[in-house]
Coordinates of C-alpha atoms (C1' of nucleotides) in Angstrom, one line a residue:
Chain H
X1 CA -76.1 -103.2 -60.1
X2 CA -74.9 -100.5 -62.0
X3 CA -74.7 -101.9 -65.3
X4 CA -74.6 -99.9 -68.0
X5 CA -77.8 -99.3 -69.6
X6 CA -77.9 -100.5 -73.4
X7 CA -80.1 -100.7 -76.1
X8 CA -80.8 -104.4 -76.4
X9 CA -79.9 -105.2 -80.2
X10 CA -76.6 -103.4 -80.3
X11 CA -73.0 -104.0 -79.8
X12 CA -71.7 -102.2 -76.6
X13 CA -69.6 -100.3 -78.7
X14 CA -68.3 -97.7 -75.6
X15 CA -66.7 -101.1 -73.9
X16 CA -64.3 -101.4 -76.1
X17 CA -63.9 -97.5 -77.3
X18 CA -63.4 -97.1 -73.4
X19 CA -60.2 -99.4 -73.3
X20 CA -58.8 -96.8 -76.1
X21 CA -60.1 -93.7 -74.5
X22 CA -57.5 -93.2 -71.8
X23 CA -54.2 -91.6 -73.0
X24 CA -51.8 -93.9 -70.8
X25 CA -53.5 -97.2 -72.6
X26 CA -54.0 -95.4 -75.5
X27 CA -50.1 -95.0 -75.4
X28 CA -49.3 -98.8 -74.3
X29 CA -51.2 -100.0 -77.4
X30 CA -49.4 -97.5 -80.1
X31 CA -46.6 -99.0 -78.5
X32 CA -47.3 -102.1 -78.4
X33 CA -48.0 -101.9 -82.8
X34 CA -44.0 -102.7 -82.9
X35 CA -45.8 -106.3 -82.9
X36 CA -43.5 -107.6 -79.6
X37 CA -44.1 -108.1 -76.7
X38 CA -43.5 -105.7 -73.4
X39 CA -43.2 -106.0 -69.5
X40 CA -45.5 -104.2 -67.1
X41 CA -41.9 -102.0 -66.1
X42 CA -41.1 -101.1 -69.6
X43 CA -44.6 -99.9 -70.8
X44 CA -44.8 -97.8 -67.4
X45 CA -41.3 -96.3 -67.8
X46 CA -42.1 -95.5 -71.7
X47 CA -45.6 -93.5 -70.9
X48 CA -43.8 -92.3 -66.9
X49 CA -46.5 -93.6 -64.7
X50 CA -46.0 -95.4 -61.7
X51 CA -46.3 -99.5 -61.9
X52 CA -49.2 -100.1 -60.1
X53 CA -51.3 -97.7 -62.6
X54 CA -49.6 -99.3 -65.4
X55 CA -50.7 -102.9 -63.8
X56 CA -54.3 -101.5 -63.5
X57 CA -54.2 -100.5 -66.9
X58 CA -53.0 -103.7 -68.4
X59 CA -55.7 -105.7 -66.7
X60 CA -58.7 -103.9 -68.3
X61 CA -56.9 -104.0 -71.8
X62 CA -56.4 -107.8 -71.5
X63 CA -59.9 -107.9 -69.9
X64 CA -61.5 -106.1 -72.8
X65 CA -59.8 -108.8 -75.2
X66 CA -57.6 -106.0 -77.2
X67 CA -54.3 -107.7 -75.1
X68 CA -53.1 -111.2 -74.7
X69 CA -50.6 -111.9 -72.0
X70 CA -48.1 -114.1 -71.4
X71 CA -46.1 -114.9 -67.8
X72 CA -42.6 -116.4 -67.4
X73 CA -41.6 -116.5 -63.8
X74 CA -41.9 -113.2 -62.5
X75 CA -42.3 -111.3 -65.9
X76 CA -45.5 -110.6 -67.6
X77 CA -45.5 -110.1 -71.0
X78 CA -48.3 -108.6 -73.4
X79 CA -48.5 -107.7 -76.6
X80 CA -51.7 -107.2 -79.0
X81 CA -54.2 -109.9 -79.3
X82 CA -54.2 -110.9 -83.2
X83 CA -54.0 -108.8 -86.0
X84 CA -58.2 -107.4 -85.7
X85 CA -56.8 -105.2 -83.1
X86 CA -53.9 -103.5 -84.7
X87 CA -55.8 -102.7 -87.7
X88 CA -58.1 -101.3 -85.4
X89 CA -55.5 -99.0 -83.4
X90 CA -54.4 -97.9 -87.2
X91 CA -57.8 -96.6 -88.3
X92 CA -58.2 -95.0 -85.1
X93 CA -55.0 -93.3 -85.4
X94 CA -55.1 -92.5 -89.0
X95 CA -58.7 -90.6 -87.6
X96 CA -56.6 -88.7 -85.1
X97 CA -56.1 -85.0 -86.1
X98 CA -52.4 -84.7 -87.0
X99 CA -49.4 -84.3 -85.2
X100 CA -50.6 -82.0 -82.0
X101 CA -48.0 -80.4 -80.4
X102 CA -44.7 -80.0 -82.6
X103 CA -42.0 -82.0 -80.7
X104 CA -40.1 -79.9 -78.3
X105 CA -37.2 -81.3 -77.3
X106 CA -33.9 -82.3 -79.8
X107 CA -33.6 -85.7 -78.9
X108 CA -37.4 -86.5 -80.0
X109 CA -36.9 -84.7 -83.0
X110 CA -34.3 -87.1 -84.1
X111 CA -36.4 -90.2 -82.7
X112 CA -39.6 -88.8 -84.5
X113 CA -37.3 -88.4 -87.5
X114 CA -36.0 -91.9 -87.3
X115 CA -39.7 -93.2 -87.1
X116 CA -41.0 -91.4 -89.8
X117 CA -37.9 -92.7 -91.9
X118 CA -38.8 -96.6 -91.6
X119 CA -40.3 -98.6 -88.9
X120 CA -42.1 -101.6 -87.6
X121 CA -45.9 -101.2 -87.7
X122 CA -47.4 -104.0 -86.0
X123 CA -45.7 -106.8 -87.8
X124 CA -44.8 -105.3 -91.4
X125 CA -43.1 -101.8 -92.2
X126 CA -44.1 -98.2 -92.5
X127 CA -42.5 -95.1 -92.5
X128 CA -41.1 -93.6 -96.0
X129 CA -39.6 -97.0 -96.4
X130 CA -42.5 -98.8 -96.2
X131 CA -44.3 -96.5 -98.5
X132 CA -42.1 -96.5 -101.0
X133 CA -41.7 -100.6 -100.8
X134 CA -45.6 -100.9 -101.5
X135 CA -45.6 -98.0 -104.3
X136 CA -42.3 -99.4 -106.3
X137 CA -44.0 -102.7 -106.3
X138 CA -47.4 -101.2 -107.6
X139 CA -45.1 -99.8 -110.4
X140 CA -43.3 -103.0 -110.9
X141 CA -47.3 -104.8 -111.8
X142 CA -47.1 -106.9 -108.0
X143 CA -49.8 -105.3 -106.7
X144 CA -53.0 -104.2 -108.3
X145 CA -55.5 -101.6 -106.3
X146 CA -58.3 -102.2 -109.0
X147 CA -61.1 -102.4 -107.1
X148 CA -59.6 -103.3 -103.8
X149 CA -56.0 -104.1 -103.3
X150 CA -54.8 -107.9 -104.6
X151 CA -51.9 -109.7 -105.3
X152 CA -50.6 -110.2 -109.0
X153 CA -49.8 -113.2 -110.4
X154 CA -46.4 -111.7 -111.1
X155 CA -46.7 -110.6 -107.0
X156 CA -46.9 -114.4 -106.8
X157 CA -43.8 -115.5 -108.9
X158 CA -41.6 -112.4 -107.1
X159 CA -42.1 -113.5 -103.9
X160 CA -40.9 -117.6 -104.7
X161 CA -38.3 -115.8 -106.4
X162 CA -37.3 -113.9 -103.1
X163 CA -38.1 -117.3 -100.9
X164 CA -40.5 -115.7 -99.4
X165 CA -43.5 -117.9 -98.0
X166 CA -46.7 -116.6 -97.5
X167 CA -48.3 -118.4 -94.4
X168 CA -52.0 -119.6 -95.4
X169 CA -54.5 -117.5 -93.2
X170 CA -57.5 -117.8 -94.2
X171 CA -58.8 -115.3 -91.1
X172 CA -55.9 -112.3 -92.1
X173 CA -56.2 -111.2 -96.3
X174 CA -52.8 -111.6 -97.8
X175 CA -52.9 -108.1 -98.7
X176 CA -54.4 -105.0 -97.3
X177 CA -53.6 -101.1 -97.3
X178 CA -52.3 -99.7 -94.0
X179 CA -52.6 -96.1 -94.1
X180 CA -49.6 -94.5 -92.5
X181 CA -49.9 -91.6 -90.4
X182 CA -46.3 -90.0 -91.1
X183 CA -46.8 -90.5 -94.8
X184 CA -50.7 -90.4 -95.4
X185 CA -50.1 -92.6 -98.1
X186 CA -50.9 -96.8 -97.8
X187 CA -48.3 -98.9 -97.0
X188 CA -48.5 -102.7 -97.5
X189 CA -49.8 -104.8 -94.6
X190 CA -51.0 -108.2 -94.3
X191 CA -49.7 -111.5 -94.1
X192 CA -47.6 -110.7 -97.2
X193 CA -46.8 -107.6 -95.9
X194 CA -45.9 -109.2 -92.4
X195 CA -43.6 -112.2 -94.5
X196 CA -41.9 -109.6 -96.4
X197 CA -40.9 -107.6 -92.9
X198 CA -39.7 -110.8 -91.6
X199 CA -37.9 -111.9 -94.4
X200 CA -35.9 -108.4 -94.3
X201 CA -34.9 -108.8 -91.0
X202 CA -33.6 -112.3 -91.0
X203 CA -31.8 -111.3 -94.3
X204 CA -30.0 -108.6 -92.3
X205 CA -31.8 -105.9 -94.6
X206 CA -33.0 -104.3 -92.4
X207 CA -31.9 -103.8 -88.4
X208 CA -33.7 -102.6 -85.1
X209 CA -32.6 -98.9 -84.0
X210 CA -31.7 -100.0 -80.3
X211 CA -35.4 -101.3 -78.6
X212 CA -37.5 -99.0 -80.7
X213 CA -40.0 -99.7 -83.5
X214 CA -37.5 -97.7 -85.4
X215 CA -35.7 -99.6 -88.0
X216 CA -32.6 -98.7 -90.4
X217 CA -31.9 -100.4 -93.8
X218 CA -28.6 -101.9 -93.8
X219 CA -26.3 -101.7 -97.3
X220 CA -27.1 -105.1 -97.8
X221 CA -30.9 -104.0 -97.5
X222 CA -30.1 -101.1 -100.2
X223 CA -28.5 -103.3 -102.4
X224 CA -31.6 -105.7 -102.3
X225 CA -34.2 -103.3 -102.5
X226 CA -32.8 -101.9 -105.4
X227 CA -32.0 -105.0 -107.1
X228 CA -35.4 -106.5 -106.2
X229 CA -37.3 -103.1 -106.5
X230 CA -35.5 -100.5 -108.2
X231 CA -35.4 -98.5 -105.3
X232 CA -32.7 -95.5 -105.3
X233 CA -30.1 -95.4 -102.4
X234 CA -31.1 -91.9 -101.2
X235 CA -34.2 -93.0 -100.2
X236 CA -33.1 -95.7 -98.3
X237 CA -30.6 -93.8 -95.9
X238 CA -32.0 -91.5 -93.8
X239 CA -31.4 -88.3 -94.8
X240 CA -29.7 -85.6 -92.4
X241 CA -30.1 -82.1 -93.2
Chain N
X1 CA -54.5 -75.1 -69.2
X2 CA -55.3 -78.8 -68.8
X3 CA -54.0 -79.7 -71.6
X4 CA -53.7 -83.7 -71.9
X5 CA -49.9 -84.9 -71.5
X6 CA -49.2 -86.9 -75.1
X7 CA -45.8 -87.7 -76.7
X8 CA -44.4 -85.7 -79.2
X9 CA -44.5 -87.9 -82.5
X10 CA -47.4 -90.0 -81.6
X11 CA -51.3 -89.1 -83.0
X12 CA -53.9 -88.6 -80.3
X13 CA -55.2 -91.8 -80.4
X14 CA -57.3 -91.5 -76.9
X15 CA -58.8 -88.1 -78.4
X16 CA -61.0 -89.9 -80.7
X17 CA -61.7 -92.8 -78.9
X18 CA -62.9 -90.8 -76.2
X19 CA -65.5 -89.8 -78.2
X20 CA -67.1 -93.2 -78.6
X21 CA -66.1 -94.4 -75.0
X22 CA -69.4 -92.9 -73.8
X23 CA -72.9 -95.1 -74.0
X24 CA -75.0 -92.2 -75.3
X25 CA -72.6 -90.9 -78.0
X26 CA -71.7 -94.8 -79.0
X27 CA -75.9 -95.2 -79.4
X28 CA -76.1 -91.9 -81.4
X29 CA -73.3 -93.1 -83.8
X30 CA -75.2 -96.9 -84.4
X31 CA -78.2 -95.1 -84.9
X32 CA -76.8 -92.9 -87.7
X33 CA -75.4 -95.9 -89.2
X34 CA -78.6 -96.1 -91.5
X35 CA -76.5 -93.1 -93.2
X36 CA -79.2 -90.6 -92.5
X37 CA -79.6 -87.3 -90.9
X38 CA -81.4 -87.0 -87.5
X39 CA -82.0 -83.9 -85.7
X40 CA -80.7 -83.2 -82.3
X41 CA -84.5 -84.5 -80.9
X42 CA -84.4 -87.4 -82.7
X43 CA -81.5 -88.7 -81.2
X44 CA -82.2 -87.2 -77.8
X45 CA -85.5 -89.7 -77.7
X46 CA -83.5 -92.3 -79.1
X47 CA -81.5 -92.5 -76.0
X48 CA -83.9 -91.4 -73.5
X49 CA -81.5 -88.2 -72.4
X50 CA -82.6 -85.1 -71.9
X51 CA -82.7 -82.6 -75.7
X52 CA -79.5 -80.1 -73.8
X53 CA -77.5 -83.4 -72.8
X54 CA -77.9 -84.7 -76.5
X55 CA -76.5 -81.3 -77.5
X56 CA -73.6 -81.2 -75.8
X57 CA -72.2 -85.0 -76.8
X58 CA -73.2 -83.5 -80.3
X59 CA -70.7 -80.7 -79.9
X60 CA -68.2 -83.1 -79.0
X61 CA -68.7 -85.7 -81.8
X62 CA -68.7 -82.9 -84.5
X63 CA -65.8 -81.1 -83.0
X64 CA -64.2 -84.1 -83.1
X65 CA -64.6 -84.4 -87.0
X66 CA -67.5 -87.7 -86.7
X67 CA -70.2 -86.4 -87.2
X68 CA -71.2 -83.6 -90.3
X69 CA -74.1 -81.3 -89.5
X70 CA -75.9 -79.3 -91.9
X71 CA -78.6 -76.5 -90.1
X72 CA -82.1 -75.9 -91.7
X73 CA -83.8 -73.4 -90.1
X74 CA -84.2 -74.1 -86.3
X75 CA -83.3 -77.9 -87.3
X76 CA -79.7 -79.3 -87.0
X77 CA -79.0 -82.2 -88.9
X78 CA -76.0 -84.7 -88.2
X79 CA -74.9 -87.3 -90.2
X80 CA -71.7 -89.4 -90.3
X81 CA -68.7 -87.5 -91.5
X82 CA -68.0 -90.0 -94.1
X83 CA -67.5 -93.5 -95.0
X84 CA -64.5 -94.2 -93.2
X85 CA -66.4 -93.1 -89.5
X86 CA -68.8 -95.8 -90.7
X87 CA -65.7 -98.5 -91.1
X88 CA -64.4 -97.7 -88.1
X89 CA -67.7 -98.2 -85.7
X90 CA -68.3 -101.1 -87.7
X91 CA -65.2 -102.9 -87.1
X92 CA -65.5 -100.9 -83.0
X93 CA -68.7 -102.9 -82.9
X94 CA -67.1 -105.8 -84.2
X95 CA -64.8 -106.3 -82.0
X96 CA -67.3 -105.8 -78.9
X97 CA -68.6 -108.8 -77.3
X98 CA -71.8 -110.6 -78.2
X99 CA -75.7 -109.5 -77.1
X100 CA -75.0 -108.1 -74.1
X101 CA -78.3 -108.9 -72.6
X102 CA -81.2 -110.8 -74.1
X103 CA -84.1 -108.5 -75.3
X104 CA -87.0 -107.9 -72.6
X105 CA -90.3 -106.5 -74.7
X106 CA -91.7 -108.6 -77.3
X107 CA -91.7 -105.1 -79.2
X108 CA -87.8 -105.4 -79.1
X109 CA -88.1 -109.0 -80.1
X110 CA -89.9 -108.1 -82.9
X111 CA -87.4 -105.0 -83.8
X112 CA -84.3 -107.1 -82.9
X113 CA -85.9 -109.7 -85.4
X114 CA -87.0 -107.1 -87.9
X115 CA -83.2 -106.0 -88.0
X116 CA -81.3 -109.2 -88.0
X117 CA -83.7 -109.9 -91.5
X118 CA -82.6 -106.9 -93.2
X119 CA -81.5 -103.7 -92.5
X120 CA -79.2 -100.5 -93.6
X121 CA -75.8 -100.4 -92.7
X122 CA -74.3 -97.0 -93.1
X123 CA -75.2 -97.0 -96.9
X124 CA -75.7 -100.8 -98.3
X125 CA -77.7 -103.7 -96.9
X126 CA -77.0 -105.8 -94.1
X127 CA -78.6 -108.6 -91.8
X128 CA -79.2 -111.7 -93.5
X129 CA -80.3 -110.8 -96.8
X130 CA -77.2 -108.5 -97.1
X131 CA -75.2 -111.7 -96.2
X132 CA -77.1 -113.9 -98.7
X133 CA -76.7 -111.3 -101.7
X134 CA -72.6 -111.7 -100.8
X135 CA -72.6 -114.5 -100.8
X136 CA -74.9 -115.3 -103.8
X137 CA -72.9 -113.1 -105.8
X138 CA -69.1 -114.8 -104.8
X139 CA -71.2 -118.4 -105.4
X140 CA -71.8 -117.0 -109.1
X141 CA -68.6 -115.4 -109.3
X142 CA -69.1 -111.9 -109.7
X143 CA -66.8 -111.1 -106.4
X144 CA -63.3 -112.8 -105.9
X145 CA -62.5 -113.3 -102.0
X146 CA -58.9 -114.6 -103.1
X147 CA -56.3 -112.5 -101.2
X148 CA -58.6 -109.8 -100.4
X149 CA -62.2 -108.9 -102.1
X150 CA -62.5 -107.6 -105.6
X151 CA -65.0 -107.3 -108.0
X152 CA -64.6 -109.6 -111.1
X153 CA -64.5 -109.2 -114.9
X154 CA -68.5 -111.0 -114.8
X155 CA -68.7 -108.7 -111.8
X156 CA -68.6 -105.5 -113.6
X157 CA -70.8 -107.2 -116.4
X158 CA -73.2 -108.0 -114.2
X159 CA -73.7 -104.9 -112.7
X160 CA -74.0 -102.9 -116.1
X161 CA -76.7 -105.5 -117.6
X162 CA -78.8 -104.1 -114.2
X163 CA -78.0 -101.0 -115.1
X164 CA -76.1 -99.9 -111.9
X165 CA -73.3 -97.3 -112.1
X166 CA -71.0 -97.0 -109.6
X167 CA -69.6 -93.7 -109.3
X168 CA -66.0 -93.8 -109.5
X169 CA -64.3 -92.4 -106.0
X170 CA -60.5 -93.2 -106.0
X171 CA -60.8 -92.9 -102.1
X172 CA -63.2 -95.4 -101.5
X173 CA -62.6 -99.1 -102.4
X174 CA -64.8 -100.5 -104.8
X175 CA -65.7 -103.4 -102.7
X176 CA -65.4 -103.9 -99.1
X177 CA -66.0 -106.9 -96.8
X178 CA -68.2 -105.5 -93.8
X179 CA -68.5 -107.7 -91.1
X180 CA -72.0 -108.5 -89.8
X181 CA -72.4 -108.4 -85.7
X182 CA -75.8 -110.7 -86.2
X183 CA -75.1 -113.1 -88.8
X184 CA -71.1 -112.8 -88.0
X185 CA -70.6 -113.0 -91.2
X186 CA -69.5 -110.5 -94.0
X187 CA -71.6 -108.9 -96.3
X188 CA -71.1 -106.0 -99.5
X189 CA -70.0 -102.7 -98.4
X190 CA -67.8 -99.9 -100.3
X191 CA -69.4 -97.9 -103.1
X192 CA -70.7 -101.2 -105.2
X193 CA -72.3 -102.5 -102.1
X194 CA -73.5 -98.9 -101.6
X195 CA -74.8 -98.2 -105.4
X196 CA -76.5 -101.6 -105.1
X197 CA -78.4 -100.9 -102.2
X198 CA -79.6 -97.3 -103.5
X199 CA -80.6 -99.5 -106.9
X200 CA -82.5 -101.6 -104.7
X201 CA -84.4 -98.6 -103.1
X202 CA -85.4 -96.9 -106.6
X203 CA -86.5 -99.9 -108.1
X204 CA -88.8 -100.8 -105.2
X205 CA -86.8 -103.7 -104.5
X206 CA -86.7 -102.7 -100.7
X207 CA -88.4 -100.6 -98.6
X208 CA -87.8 -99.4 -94.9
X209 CA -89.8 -100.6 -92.4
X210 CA -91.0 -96.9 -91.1
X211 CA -88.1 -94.7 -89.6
X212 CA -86.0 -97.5 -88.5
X213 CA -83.0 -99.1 -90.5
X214 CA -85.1 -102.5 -90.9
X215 CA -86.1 -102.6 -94.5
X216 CA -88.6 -105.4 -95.9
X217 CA -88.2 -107.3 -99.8
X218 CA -90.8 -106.5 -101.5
X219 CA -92.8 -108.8 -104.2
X220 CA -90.8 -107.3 -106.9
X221 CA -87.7 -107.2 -104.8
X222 CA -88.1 -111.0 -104.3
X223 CA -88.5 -111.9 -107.8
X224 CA -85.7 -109.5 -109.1
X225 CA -83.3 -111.1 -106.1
X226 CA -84.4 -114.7 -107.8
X227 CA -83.9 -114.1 -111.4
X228 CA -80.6 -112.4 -110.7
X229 CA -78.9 -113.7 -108.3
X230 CA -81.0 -116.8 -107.8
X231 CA -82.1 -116.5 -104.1
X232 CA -85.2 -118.5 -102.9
X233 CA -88.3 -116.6 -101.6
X234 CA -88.2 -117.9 -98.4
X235 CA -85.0 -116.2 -97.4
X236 CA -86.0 -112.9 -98.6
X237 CA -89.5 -112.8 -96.8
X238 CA -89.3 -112.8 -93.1
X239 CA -89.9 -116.1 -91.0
X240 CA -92.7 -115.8 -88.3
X241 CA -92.2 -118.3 -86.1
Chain T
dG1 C1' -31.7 -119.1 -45.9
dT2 C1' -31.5 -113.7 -47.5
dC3 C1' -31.9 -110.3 -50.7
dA4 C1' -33.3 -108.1 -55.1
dT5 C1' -36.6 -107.7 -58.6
dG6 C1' -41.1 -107.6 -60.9
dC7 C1' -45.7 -107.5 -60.2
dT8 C1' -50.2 -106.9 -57.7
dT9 C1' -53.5 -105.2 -54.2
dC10 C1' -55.3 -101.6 -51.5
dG11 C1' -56.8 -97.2 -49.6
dG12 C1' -57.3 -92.3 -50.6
dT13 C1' -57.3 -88.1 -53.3
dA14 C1' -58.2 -85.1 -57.1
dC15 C1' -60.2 -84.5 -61.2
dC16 C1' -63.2 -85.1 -65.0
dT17 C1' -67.5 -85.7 -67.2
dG18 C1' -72.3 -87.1 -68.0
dC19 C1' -76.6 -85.7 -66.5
dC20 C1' -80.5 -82.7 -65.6
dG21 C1' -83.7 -78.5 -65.3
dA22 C1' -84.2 -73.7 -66.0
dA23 C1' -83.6 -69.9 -68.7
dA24 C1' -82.3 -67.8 -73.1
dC25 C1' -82.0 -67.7 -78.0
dG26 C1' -83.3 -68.4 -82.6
dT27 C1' -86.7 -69.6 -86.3
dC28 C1' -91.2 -70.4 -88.2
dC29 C1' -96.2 -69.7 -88.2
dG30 C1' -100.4 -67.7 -87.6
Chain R
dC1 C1' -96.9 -59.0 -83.2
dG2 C1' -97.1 -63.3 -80.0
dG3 C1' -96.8 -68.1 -79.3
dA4 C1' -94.9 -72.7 -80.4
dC5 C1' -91.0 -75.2 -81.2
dG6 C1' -86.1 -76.7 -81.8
dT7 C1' -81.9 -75.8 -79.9
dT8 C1' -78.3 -73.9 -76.9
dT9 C1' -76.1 -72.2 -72.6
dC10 C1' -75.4 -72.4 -67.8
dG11 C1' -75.0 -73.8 -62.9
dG12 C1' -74.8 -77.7 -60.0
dC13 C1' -74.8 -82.4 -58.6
dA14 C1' -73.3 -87.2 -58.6
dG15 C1' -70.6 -90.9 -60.0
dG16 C1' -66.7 -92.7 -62.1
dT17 C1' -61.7 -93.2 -62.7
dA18 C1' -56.7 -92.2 -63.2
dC19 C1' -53.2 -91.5 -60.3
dC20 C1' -50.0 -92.4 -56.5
dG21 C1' -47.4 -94.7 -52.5
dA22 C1' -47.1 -98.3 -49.3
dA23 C1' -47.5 -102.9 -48.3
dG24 C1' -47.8 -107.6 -49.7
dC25 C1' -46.6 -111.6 -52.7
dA26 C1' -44.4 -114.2 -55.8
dT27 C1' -39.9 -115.6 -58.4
dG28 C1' -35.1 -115.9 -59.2
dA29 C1' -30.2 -115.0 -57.7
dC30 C1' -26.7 -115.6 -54.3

DNA sequence: GTCATGCTTCGGTACCTGCCGAAACGTCCG
DNA sequence: CGGACGTTTCGGCAGGTACCGAAGCATGAC
């Protein structure tokens, strides 16, 4: 009873847009792009609902397959199912008309600020950062966008040069254009983009801004990105004007 | 007044998906993925709503920057707003589960049937003969799937000696995987996929099956699929079993 | 054991939205 | 002009759902 009448052939495409059409999940998975893994407590505090709505919540998105959970002891953690559904959160996002209300208060000023400087997007980096990454190695003849974006040859050597390996995924392309919605310009997701994030962070590159997706390069990060990239120092550090 | 709570920095995700989190607008957006206008009455049948219901969720989806209309007389004409709406119900329908429920009517066996053989997909072919052309043309290596798709050097060749010209859009990758929700499997979107099916269309290759997306290989079509990308009859013409 | 913590379940309320039919408004045609 | 047709606007109804607080249930700490 009551089952939602649907045209026999097609995909039940409003199941799924359902799951995304509710501003509180909505907000859990733009959250949730930092690629980690959150509590029930923490997602409800960050969107200021009460538990028990966030709980609700949480069970239709992991129902609906766009969450995958994970419980130690009393905790439950969740964090996006595989890659699929971040890209998908991103194109939906990057459909959204821009920014809607101009931030009000100081303090999210500065955090929007610190976002749109560099930051995790799902599992590789965005922000002016992460722009600027994918367009100096474009320059540099590691990445060609002829006719879909690829990986050079000389992309190849650069990363063993770096020590950088690519994990073989023969579901997730090792290179694909993630449009970022500060910037409006690609940056450079994929598996390569998500082995070059990781590689920053355990070389102390680049560091977390407290528990946010918010991430600061580090001088040793300038130094490297400039040695391996060219990249200028100004850009780098967040500016403060 | 009543203006929906969102944080500061973050795009209005929900906004959009809202918009395709209802069954009615979901079914008017698959429908117009055969890349053509319909008129408000069209659709309204299509559905089985009532003509001023149809109206309203077409406010909505135009408002909300999906859907392009363009008004003839007492007509209204919608469309998709572009390619990258069609993308993103695409890879919406992807990621919904399977058939839903098995078709009842032997007339929707026979349109299910007619659709999973060969149909339009936004603006290129799809359903197994879209799949077989893909995959025809990687076998003969005129597409590269190596760390994302491209086009190849033989590619491009292959395409002049038919006489195809693909306009050149900077915004819109050459080639595309697009994944297939019956055969599961990707076949040829972006603007190669798309100037290949309108080729297909002018020179009689194909033709649609009345109003509906299905499209039928003709004679010439089959013979032309043969010599140049050496498909066998039998997959082109559809079984009757 | 007892207590604190994290999560879930369960009413109940308020609101939103999808739907329709009727009436009004255009445009085209004879 | 008048009638047909496609579309839009407007109440009003019905169903769905996001939200909360309170109570219950685990787990881990003491």
């Amino acid at each position: 009873m009551n089952v939602q009448r649907t045209h026999a052939a097609e995909p039940d495409l409003a199941a799924v847009a359902r799951l995304l059409a509710d501003g509180t999940r909505a907000g859990f998975c733009l959250a949730l792009l930092d690629g980690r893994a959150w509590t029930v407590t923490e997602l409800a505090r960050h969107r200021g609902v009460a538990v028990s709505t966030a709980t609700e919540h949480l069970n239709a998105l992991v129902r609906g397959g766009l969450l995958a959970e994970e419980r130690q002891g009393r905790h439950r953690y969740v964090r996006l199912a595989d890659s699929r559904v971040a890209e998908l959160i991103e194109n939906l996002a990057a459909m959204a008309p821009g920014r809607s209300t101009p931030p009000r208060s100081l303090s999210a000023t500065g955090r929007r600020q610190a976002l749109a400087h560099a930051r995790t997007c799902y599992d590789h980096l965005a922000g002016t950062v992460g722009v600027a990454i994918a367009e100096a190695m474009t320059a540099r003849g590691l990445l060609d966008w002829e006719s879909g974006l690829r990986l050079t040859g000389d992309g190849n050597a650069w990363l063993g040069e770096l020590g950088i390996a690519v994990p073989a995924d023969t579901r997730r392309s090792a290179v694909r254009p993630c449009l970022d919605w500060t910037e409006r310009r690609p940056h450079l997701a994929g598996a390569v983009g998500a082995a070059l994030c990781r590689h920053a962070f355990t070389s102390g590159w680049i560091t977390r801004i407290g528990a946010t997706r918010a991430v600061t390069v580090t001088a040793a990060g300038r130094q490297a990105f400039r040695h391996h990239l060219g990249l200028p120092d100004d850009l780098l550090s967040r500016k403060r004007e």
